[in-house]
Amino acid sequence: LEKIIETDKGASQLGEIAFVPHSSPISQSGMLFYNGLIDENASNHIALGFAYKPSLKKGKEMSDEEFMAAGGNSSLIHIDCMIGSGEMDVDGMLEDETSEPIMRKGEWAFDV
């Protein structure tokens, strides 16, 4: 891990947070597809390194400089780490320091 985060300045920074319900078809298949773009949809995950512009509101419309100033991250790497489970609860923290449930027991805590 140390060598990975030393790749460049952005490698040690958060590049992505993704919430994926435990009931997702990829998760329920129980299969490993050996394709990161498919396998990452089996579980909640975080990534170190490169952040994709669509991850920020209007990010696709931003120049690289605007994206970085808005909190985007650039790196040669983007490594996903799966962290989800059917037991995971996730809360969003609001500006007034209250919390709002996002996931309960690995599933959305609201209707989508």
PDB file of C-alpha atoms in Angstrom:
ATOM      1  CA  LEU A   1       0.000   0.000   0.000  1.00  0.00           C
ATOM      2  CA  GLU A   2       2.830   2.368   0.846  1.00  0.00           C
ATOM      3  CA  LYS A   3       4.361   1.987  -2.634  1.00  0.00           C
ATOM      4  CA  ILE A   4       0.972   2.560  -4.266  1.00  0.00           C
ATOM      5  CA  ILE A   5       0.248   5.794  -2.396  1.00  0.00           C
ATOM      6  CA  GLU A   6       3.753   7.026  -3.192  1.00  0.00           C
ATOM      7  CA  THR A   7       3.037   6.779  -6.952  1.00  0.00           C
ATOM      8  CA  ASP A   8       2.306  10.518  -7.110  1.00  0.00           C
ATOM      9  CA  LYS A   9       0.731  13.287  -5.018  1.00  0.00           C
ATOM     10  CA  GLY A  10      -2.841  12.288  -5.892  1.00  0.00           C
ATOM     11  CA  ALA A  11      -2.344   8.573  -5.225  1.00  0.00           C
ATOM     12  CA  SER A  12      -2.738   9.048  -1.473  1.00  0.00           C
ATOM     13  CA  GLN A  13      -5.982  10.980  -1.858  1.00  0.00           C
ATOM     14  CA  LEU A  14      -9.545   9.746  -2.099  1.00  0.00           C
ATOM     15  CA  GLY A  15     -10.651   9.473  -5.723  1.00  0.00           C
ATOM     16  CA  GLU A  16     -14.079   7.859  -5.402  1.00  0.00           C
ATOM     17  CA  ILE A  17     -16.751   6.741  -2.963  1.00  0.00           C
ATOM     18  CA  ALA A  18     -19.462   4.510  -4.419  1.00  0.00           C
ATOM     19  CA  PHE A  19     -22.532   3.104  -2.717  1.00  0.00           C
ATOM     20  CA  VAL A  20     -23.787  -0.171  -4.160  1.00  0.00           C
ATOM     21  CA  PRO A  21     -26.651  -2.072  -2.510  1.00  0.00           C
ATOM     22  CA  HIS A  22     -25.889  -5.593  -1.344  1.00  0.00           C
ATOM     23  CA  SER A  23     -28.822  -6.774  -3.478  1.00  0.00           C
ATOM     24  CA  SER A  24     -27.163  -5.611  -6.721  1.00  0.00           C
ATOM     25  CA  PRO A  25     -27.235  -8.281  -9.438  1.00  0.00           C
ATOM     26  CA  ILE A  26     -23.418  -8.348  -9.589  1.00  0.00           C
ATOM     27  CA  SER A  27     -23.208  -8.911  -5.825  1.00  0.00           C
ATOM     28  CA  GLN A  28     -25.897 -11.568  -5.832  1.00  0.00           C
ATOM     29  CA  SER A  29     -24.267 -13.451  -8.711  1.00  0.00           C
ATOM     30  CA  GLY A  30     -21.429 -14.459  -6.390  1.00  0.00           C
ATOM     31  CA  MET A  31     -19.101 -14.381  -9.391  1.00  0.00           C
ATOM     32  CA  LEU A  32     -15.778 -12.642  -9.923  1.00  0.00           C
ATOM     33  CA  PHE A  33     -15.669 -11.284 -13.472  1.00  0.00           C
ATOM     34  CA  TYR A  34     -11.995 -10.230 -13.407  1.00  0.00           C
ATOM     35  CA  ASN A  35     -13.057  -6.887 -14.868  1.00  0.00           C
ATOM     36  CA  GLY A  36     -12.810  -3.971 -12.460  1.00  0.00           C
ATOM     37  CA  LEU A  37     -15.583  -1.990 -14.132  1.00  0.00           C
ATOM     38  CA  ILE A  38     -17.976  -4.882 -13.518  1.00  0.00           C
ATOM     39  CA  ASP A  39     -16.615  -6.258 -10.250  1.00  0.00           C
ATOM     40  CA  GLU A  40     -16.717  -2.856  -8.522  1.00  0.00           C
ATOM     41  CA  ASN A  41     -20.508  -2.990  -8.827  1.00  0.00           C
ATOM     42  CA  ALA A  42     -20.672  -5.872  -6.367  1.00  0.00           C
ATOM     43  CA  SER A  43     -20.099  -3.734  -3.284  1.00  0.00           C
ATOM     44  CA  ASN A  44     -19.672  -0.322  -1.721  1.00  0.00           C
ATOM     45  CA  HIS A  45     -16.156   0.799  -2.488  1.00  0.00           C
ATOM     46  CA  ILE A  46     -13.659   3.597  -2.180  1.00  0.00           C
ATOM     47  CA  ALA A  47     -10.805   4.346  -4.538  1.00  0.00           C
ATOM     48  CA  LEU A  48      -7.445   5.922  -4.007  1.00  0.00           C
ATOM     49  CA  GLY A  49      -6.105   8.173  -6.728  1.00  0.00           C
ATOM     50  CA  PHE A  50      -7.721   9.589  -9.844  1.00  0.00           C
ATOM     51  CA  ALA A  51     -11.203  11.093  -9.491  1.00  0.00           C
ATOM     52  CA  TYR A  52     -13.554  11.070 -12.466  1.00  0.00           C
ATOM     53  CA  LYS A  53     -14.979  14.448 -13.495  1.00  0.00           C
ATOM     54  CA  PRO A  54     -18.631  13.251 -13.408  1.00  0.00           C
ATOM     55  CA  SER A  55     -18.143  12.643  -9.669  1.00  0.00           C
ATOM     56  CA  LEU A  56     -18.559  16.383  -9.081  1.00  0.00           C
ATOM     57  CA  LYS A  57     -21.654  18.376  -9.964  1.00  0.00           C
ATOM     58  CA  LYS A  58     -20.989  19.890 -13.418  1.00  0.00           C
ATOM     59  CA  GLY A  59     -17.556  18.240 -13.320  1.00  0.00           C
ATOM     60  CA  LYS A  60     -17.694  17.216 -16.977  1.00  0.00           C
ATOM     61  CA  GLU A  61     -17.994  20.881 -17.931  1.00  0.00           C
ATOM     62  CA  MET A  62     -14.960  21.952 -15.860  1.00  0.00           C
ATOM     63  CA  SER A  63     -11.450  22.550 -17.070  1.00  0.00           C
ATOM     64  CA  ASP A  64      -8.781  20.483 -15.309  1.00  0.00           C
ATOM     65  CA  GLU A  65      -7.877  23.519 -13.201  1.00  0.00           C
ATOM     66  CA  GLU A  66     -11.506  24.123 -12.178  1.00  0.00           C
ATOM     67  CA  PHE A  67     -11.944  20.438 -11.332  1.00  0.00           C
ATOM     68  CA  MET A  68      -8.883  20.448  -9.076  1.00  0.00           C
ATOM     69  CA  ALA A  69      -9.981  23.709  -7.393  1.00  0.00           C
ATOM     70  CA  ALA A  70     -13.416  22.168  -6.716  1.00  0.00           C
ATOM     71  CA  GLY A  71     -11.843  19.210  -4.900  1.00  0.00           C
ATOM     72  CA  GLY A  72     -11.126  16.862  -7.803  1.00  0.00           C
ATOM     73  CA  ASN A  73      -8.031  14.705  -7.758  1.00  0.00           C
ATOM     74  CA  SER A  74      -5.540  13.709 -10.430  1.00  0.00           C
ATOM     75  CA  SER A  75      -3.297  10.646 -10.289  1.00  0.00           C
ATOM     76  CA  LEU A  76      -1.792   7.947 -12.466  1.00  0.00           C
ATOM     77  CA  ILE A  77      -3.666   5.374 -10.374  1.00  0.00           C
ATOM     78  CA  HIS A  78      -7.279   4.613  -9.464  1.00  0.00           C
ATOM     79  CA  ILE A  79      -7.478   1.599  -7.165  1.00  0.00           C
ATOM     80  CA  ASP A  80     -10.839   0.392  -5.849  1.00  0.00           C
ATOM     81  CA  CYS A  81     -11.105  -1.140  -2.385  1.00  0.00           C
ATOM     82  CA  MET A  82     -14.328  -3.005  -1.679  1.00  0.00           C
ATOM     83  CA  ILE A  83     -15.780  -2.196   1.748  1.00  0.00           C
ATOM     84  CA  GLY A  84     -19.471  -3.118   1.575  1.00  0.00           C
ATOM     85  CA  SER A  85     -21.491  -5.923   3.108  1.00  0.00           C
ATOM     86  CA  GLY A  86     -25.048  -6.887   3.896  1.00  0.00           C
ATOM     87  CA  GLU A  87     -24.452  -5.562   7.408  1.00  0.00           C
ATOM     88  CA  MET A  88     -23.195  -2.080   6.512  1.00  0.00           C
ATOM     89  CA  ASP A  89     -24.994   1.073   7.662  1.00  0.00           C
ATOM     90  CA  VAL A  90     -24.087   4.438   6.089  1.00  0.00           C
ATOM     91  CA  ASP A  91     -25.185   7.873   7.300  1.00  0.00           C
ATOM     92  CA  GLY A  92     -24.696  11.233   5.614  1.00  0.00           C
ATOM     93  CA  MET A  93     -23.701  14.096   7.879  1.00  0.00           C
ATOM     94  CA  LEU A  94     -25.573  17.351   7.297  1.00  0.00           C
ATOM     95  CA  GLU A  95     -24.261  20.877   7.807  1.00  0.00           C
ATOM     96  CA  ASP A  96     -26.306  21.253  11.016  1.00  0.00           C
ATOM     97  CA  GLU A  97     -24.452  18.186  12.398  1.00  0.00           C
ATOM     98  CA  THR A  98     -27.485  15.917  12.197  1.00  0.00           C
ATOM     99  CA  SER A  99     -27.343  12.724  10.181  1.00  0.00           C
ATOM    100  CA  GLU A 100     -29.503  11.200   7.481  1.00  0.00           C
ATOM    101  CA  PRO A 101     -29.547   7.437   6.827  1.00  0.00           C
ATOM    102  CA  ILE A 102     -28.287   6.471   3.369  1.00  0.00           C
ATOM    103  CA  MET A 103     -27.959   2.692   3.758  1.00  0.00           C
ATOM    104  CA  ARG A 104     -29.194   0.206   6.329  1.00  0.00           C
ATOM    105  CA  LYS A 105     -27.996  -3.401   6.380  1.00  0.00           C
ATOM    106  CA  GLY A 106     -26.396  -2.926   2.968  1.00  0.00           C
ATOM    107  CA  GLU A 107     -29.534  -1.562   1.272  1.00  0.00           C
ATOM    108  CA  TRP A 108     -30.789   1.930   0.426  1.00  0.00           C
ATOM    109  CA  ALA A 109     -32.529   3.547   3.396  1.00  0.00           C
ATOM    110  CA  PHE A 110     -34.904   5.408   1.066  1.00  0.00           C
ATOM    111  CA  ASP A 111     -36.868   4.688  -2.101  1.00  0.00           C
ATOM    112  CA  VAL A 112     -34.903   5.126  -5.321  1.00  0.00           C
TER     113      VAL A 112
END
